[in-house]
Tab-separated table of C-alpha atoms and ligand atoms in Angstrom:
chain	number	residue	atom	x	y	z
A	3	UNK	CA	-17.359	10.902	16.760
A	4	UNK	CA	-14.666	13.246	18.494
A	5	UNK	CA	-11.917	11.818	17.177
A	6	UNK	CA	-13.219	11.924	12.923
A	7	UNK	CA	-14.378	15.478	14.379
A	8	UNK	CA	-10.728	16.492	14.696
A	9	UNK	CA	-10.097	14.628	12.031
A	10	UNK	CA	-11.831	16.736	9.658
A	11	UNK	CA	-10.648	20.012	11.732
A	12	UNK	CA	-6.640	19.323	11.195
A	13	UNK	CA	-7.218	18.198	7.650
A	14	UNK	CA	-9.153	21.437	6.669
A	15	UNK	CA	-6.219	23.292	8.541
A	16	UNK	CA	-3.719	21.384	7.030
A	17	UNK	CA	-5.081	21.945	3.881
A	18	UNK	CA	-4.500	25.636	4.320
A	19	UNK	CA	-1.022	25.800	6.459
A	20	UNK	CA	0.881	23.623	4.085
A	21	UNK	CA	-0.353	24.507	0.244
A	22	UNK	CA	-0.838	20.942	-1.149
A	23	UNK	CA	-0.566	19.840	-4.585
A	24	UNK	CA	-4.259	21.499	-6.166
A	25	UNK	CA	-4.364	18.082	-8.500
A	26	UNK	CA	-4.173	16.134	-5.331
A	27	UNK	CA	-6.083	17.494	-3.053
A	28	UNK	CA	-9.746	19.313	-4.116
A	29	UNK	CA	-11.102	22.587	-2.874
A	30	UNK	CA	-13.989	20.732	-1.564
A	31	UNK	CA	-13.512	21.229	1.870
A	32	UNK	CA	-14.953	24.783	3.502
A	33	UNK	CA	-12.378	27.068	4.631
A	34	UNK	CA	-12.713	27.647	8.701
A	35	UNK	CA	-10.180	29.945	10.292
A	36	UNK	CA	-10.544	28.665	13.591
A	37	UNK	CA	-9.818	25.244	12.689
A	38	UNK	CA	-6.704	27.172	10.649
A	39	UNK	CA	-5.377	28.400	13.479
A	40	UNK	CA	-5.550	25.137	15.470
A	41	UNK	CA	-3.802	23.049	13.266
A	42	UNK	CA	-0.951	26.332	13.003
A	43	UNK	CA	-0.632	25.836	17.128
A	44	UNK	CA	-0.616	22.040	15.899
A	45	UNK	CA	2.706	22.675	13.891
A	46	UNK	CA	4.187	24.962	16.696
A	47	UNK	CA	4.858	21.914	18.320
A	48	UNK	CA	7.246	20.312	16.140
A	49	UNK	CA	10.202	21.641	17.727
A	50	UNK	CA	12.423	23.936	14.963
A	51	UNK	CA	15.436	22.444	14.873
A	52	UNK	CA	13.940	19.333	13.527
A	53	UNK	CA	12.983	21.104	10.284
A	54	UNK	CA	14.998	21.618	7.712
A	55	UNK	CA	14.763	25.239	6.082
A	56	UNK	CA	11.347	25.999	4.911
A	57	UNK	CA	10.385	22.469	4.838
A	58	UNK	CA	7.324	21.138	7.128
A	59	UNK	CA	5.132	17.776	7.417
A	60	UNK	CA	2.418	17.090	5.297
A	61	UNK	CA	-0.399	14.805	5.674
A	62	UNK	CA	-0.361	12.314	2.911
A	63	UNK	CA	-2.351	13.030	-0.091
A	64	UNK	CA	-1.489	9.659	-1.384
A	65	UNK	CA	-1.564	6.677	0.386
A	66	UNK	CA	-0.441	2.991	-0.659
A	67	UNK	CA	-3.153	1.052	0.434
A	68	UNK	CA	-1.870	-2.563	0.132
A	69	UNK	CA	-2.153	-5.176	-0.574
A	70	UNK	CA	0.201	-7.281	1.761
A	71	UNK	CA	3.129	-8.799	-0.396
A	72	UNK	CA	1.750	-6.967	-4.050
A	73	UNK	CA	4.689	-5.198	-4.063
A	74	UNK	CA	4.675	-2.001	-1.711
A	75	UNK	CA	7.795	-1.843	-0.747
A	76	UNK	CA	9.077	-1.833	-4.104
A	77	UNK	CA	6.457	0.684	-5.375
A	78	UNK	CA	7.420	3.059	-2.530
A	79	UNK	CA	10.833	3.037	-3.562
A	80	UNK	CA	10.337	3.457	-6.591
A	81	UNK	CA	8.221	6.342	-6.634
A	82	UNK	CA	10.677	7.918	-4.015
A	83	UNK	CA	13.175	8.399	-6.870
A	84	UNK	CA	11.061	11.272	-7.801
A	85	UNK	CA	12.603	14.417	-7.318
A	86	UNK	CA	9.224	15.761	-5.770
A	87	UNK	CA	8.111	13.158	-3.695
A	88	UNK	CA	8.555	12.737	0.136
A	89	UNK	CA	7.862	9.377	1.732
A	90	UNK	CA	7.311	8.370	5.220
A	91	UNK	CA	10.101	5.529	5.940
A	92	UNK	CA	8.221	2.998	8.110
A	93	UNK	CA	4.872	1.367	8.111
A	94	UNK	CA	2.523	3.946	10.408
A	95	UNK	CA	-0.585	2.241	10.519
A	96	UNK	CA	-2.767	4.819	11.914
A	97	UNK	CA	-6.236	3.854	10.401
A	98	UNK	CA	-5.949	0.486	11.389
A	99	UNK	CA	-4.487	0.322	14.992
A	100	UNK	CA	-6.789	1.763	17.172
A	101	UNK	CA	-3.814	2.972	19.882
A	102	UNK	CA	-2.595	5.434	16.874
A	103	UNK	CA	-5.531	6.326	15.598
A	104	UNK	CA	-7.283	7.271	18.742
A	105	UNK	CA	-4.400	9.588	19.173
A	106	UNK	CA	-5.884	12.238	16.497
A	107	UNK	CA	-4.695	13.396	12.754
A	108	UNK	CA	-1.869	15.298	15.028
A	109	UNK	CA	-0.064	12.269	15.695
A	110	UNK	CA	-0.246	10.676	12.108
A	111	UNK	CA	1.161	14.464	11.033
A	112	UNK	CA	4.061	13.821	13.081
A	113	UNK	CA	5.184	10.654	11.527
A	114	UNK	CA	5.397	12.265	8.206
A	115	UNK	CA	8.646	13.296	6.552
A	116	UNK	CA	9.543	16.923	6.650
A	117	UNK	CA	8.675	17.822	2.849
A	118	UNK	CA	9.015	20.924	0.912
A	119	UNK	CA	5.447	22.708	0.053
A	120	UNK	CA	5.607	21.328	-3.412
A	121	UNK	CA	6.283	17.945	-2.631
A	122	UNK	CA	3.606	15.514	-2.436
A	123	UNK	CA	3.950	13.155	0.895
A	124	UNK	CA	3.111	9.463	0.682
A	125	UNK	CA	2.450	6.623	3.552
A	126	UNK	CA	2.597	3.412	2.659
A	127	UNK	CA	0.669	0.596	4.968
A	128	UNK	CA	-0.672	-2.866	3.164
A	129	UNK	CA	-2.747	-3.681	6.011
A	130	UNK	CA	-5.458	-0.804	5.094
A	131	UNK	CA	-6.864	-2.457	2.061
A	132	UNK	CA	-8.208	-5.618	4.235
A	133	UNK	CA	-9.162	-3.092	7.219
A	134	UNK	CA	-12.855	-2.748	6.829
A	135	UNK	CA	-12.527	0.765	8.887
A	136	UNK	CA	-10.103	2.204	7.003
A	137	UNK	CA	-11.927	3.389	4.235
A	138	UNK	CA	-14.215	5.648	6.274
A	139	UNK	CA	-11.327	7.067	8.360
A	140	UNK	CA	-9.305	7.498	5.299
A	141	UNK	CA	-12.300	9.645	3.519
A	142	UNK	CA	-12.792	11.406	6.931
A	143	UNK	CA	-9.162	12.844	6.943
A	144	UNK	CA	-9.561	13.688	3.251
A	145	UNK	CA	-12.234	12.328	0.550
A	146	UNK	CA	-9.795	14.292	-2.362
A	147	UNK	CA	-6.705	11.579	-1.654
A	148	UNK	CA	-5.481	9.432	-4.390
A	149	UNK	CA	-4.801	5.927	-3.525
A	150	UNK	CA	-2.666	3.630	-4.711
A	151	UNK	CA	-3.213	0.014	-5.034
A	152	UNK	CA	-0.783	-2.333	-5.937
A	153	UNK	CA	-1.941	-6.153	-6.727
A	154	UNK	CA	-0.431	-9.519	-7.535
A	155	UNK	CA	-1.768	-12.983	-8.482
A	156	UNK	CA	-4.006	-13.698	-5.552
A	157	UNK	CA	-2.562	-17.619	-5.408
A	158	UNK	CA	0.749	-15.972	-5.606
A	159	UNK	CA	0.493	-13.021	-3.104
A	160	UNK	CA	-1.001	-16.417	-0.482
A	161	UNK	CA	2.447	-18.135	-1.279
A	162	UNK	CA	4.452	-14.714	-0.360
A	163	UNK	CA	2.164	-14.765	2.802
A	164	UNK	CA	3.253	-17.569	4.148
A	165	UNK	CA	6.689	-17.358	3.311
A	166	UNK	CA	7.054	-13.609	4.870
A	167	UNK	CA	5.652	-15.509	8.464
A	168	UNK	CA	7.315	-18.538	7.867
A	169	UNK	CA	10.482	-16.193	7.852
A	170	UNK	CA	9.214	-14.588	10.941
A	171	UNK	CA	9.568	-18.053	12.978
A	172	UNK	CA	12.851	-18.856	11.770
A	173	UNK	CA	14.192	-15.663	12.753
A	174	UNK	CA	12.605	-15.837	15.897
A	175	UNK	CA	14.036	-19.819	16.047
A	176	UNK	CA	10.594	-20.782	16.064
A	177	UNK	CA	9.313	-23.866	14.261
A	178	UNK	CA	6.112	-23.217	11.437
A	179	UNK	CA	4.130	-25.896	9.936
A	180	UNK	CA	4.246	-26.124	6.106
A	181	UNK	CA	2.096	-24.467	3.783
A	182	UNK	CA	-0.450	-27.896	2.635
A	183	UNK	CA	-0.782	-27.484	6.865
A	184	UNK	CA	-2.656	-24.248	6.334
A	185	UNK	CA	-4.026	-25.068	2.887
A	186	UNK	CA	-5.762	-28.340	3.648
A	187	UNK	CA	-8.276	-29.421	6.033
A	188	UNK	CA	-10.158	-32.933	5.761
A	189	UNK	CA	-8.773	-33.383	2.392
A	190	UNK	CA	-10.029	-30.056	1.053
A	191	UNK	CA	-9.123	-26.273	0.417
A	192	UNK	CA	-9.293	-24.534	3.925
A	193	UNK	CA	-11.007	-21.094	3.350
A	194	UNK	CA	-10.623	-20.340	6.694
A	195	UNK	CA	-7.083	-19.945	6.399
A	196	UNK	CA	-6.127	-15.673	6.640
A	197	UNK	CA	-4.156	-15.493	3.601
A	198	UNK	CA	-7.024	-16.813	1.223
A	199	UNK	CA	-9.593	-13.901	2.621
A	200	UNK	CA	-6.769	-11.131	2.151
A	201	UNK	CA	-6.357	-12.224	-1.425
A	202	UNK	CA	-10.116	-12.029	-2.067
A	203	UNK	CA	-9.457	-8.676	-3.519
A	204	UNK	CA	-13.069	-8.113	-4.634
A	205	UNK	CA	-14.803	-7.842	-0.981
A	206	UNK	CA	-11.853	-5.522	0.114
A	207	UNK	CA	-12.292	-3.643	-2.822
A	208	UNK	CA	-16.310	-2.942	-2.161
A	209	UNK	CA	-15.409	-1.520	1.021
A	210	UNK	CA	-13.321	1.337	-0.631
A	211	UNK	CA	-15.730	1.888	-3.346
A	212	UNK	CA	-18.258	2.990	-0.883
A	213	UNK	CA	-16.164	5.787	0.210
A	214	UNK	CA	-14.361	6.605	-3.169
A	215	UNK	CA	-14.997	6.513	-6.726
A	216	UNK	CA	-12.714	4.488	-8.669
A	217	UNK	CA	-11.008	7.524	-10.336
A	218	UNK	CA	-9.339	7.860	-7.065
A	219	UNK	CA	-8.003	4.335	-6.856
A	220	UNK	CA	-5.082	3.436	-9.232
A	221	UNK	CA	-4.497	0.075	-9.006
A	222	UNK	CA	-0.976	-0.800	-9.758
A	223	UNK	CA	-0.132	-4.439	-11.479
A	224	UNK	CA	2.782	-5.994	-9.342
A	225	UNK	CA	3.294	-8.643	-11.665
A	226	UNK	CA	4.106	-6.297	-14.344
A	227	UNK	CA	5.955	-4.160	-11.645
A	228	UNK	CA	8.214	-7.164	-10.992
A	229	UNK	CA	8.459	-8.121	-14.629
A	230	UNK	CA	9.290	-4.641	-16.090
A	231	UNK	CA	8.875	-0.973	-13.369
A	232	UNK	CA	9.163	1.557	-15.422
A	233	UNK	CA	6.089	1.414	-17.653
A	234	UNK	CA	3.966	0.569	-14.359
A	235	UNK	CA	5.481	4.156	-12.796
A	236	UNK	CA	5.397	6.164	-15.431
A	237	UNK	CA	1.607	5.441	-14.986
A	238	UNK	CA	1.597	6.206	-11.301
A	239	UNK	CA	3.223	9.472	-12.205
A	240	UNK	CA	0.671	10.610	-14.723
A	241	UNK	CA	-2.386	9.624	-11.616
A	242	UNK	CA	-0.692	11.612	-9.286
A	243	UNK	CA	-0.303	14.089	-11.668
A	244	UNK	CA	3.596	14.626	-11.127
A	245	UNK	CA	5.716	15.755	-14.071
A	246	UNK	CA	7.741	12.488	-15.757
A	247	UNK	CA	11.191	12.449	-14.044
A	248	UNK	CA	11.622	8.909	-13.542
A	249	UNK	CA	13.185	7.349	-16.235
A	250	UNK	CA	14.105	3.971	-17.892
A	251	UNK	CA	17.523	4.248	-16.961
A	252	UNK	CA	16.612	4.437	-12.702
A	253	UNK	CA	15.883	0.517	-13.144
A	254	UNK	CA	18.476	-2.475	-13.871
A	255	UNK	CA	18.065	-6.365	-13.562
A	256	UNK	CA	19.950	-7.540	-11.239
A	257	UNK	CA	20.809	-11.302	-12.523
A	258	UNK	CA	21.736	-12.067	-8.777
A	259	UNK	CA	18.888	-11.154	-6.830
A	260	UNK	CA	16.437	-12.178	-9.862
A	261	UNK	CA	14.619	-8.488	-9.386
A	262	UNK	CA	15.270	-5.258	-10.767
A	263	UNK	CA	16.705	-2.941	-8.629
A	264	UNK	CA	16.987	1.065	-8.337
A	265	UNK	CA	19.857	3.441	-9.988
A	266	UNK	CA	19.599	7.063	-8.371
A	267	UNK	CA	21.963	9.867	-8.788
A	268	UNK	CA	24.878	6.925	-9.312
A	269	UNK	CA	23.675	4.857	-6.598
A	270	UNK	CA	22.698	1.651	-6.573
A	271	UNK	CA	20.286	-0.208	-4.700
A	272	UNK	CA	18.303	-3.253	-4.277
A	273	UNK	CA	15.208	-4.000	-2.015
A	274	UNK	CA	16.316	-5.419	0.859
A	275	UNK	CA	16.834	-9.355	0.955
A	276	UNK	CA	13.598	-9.949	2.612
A	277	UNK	CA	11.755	-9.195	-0.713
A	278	UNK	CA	11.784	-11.550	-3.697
A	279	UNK	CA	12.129	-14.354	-1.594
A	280	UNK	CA	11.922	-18.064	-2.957
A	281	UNK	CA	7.896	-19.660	-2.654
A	282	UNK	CA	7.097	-23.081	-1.095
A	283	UNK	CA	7.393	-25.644	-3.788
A	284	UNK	CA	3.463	-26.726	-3.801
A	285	UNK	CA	1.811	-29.920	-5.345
A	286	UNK	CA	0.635	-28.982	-8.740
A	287	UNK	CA	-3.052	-30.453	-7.709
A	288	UNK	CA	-2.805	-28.053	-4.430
A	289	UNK	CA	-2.041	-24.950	-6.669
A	290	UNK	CA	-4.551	-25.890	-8.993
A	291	UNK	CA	-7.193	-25.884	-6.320
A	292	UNK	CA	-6.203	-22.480	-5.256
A	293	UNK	CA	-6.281	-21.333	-8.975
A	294	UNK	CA	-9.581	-22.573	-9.156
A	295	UNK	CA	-10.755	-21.093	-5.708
A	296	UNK	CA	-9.882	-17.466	-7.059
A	297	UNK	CA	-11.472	-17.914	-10.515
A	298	UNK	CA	-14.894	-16.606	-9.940
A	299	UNK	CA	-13.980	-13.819	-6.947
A	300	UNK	CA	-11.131	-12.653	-9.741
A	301	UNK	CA	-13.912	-12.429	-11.904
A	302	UNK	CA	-15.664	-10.160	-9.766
A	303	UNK	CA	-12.916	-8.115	-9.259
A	304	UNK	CA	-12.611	-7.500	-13.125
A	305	UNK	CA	-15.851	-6.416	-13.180
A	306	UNK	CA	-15.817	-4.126	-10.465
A	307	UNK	CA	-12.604	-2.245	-10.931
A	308	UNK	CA	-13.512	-2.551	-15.045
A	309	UNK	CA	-9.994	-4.121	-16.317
A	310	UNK	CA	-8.308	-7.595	-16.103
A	311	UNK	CA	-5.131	-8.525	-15.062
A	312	UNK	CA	-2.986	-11.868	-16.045
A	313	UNK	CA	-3.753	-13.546	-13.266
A	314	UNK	CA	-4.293	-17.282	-13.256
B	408	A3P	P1	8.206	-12.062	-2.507
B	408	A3P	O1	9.290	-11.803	-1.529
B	408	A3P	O2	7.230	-13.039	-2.034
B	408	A3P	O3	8.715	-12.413	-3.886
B	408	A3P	P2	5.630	-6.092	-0.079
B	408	A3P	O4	6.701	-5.043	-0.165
B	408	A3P	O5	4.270	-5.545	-0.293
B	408	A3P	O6	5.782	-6.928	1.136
B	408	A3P	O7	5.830	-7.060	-1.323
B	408	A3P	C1	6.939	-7.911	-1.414
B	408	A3P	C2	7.014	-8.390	-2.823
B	408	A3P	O8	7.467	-7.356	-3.683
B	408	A3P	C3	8.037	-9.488	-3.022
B	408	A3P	O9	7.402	-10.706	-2.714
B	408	A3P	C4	8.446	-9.329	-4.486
B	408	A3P	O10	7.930	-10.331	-5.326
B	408	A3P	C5	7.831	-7.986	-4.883
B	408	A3P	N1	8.718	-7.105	-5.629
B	408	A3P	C6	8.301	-6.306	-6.625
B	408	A3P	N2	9.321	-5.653	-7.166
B	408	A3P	C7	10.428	-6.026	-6.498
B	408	A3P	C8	11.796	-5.677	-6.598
B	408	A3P	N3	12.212	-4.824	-7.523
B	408	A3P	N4	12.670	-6.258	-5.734
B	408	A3P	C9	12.236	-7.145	-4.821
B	408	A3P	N5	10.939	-7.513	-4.667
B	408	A3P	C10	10.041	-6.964	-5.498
């Protein structure tokens, strides 16, 4: 209870040190000048020199939920082209690791990037759409936040599972059994295996409708992101409500990595080497089964989010 009490009190005061966007963040929440002036001492400690003229950290007021391997990376850095959008670099998993999130809305604050007051801040952590606390402790901070979801072929997004941890062991000079090791048991689909569950997007999803209407969820299609960018952020512009300033031209294939990659100011830049990464070869009959294990909660996801995606 104490700690979604201060929750609430920094987010109120951050809502009135740092102007946020209005189209991102509602005047729902009371104004309360004592729990202004806590959240001011709150900034006081952020020693000066580490802020950049008139700049100042921001909690988020849009957060990339997930999903593990749909693409967040790549949606991050994409959206990070525009001019007035700050993003936090690393993973900060505060909702879902109890050792940050126990240490109060103060904390998560001070892993945000130092952001001018018209610039909207964004986090990005995939584990939050499969944490079933998150959604409460997200609404706590603020119930106004837009969220953004970005999804892939569920049999796929298992395939880019495995091969992310299977690239963990070898790193690490560790051996990993091979995918039909996690897939099968006694001859059959094994359900039990992680992946499967974190691609069952429809019972993650019921866990953040409770807390927030779908307006406030834009799912993002990271098959289409992969395929072709800039159509998929010029609609994650318009939900956030920022003016169009990415363009076409901030996107090229690159014929050697198989992906596009980013153009900024001259620069270019592709995602680093760990992303779009080649998939287990799997037995056709296998990846049928898995197809046909996703059918019906895909289904279910249609018809709760009220749209389709090319999924197989
Ligand atoms: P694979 O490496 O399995 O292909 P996340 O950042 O959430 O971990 O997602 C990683 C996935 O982002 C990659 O999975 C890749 O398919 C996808 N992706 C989307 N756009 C990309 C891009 N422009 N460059 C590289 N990977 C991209």
């Amino acid at each position: 209870m104490a700690p979604l009490l201060l929750g609430t009190v920094m987010l109120v005061a951050q809502l009135q040190l740092v102007p946020s966007r209005p189209a991102v963040v509602s005047g729902d929440e009371p104004g309360q000048p004592e729990l202004v002036r806590k959240a001011a001492s709150l900034q006081e400690e952020i020693p000066d020199g580490a802020a950049p003229n008139g700049s100042a950290q921001q909690l988020p007021q849009t957060i990339i939920i997930g999903v593990r391997k749909g693409g967040t990376r790549a949606l991050l850095e994409m959206l990070s082209l525009h001019p007035d959008v700050a993003a936090a670099e690393n993973e900060v998993h505060f909702f879902d690791w109890e050792e940050h999130y126990s240490q109060g809305l103060g904390w998560y604050l001070s892993q945000m990037p130092f952001s001018a007051p018209h610039q909207l801040t964004v986090e990005k952590t995939p584990a939050y759409f499969t944490s079933p606390k998150v959604p409460e402790r997200v609404h706590d901070m603020n119930p106004a936040i837009r969220l953004l979801l970005i999804l892939r072929d569920p049999s796929e997004r298992v395939l880019s599972d495995y091969t992310q941890v299977f690239y963990n062991h070898v790193q690490k000079r560790k051996p990993y059994p091979s995918i039909e090791e996690f897939l099968v048991r006694d001859g059959r689909l094994n359900v039990d295996y992680k992946a499967l569950n974190r691609s069952l997007y429809h019972l993650h999803m019921q866990n953040w409708l409770r807390f927030f209407p779908l307006r406030r969820i834009h799912i993002v299609d990271g098959d289409r992101l992969i395929r072709d960018p800039f159509p998929e952020i010029q609609k994650v512009e318009r939900f956030l409500r920022l003016s169009p300033q990415i363009n076409a031209s901030n996107f090229y294939f690159n014929k050697t990595k198989g992906f596009y990659c980013l153009r900024d100011g001259g620069r270019d830049r592709c995602l680093h080497e760990s992303k779009g990464r080649a998939h287990p070869q799997v037995d056709p009959r296998l990846l049928n089964k898995l197809h046909e294990y996703f059918h019906e909660p895909n289904k279910k996801f249609f018809e709760l989010v009220g749209r389709t995606f090319d999924w197989h």
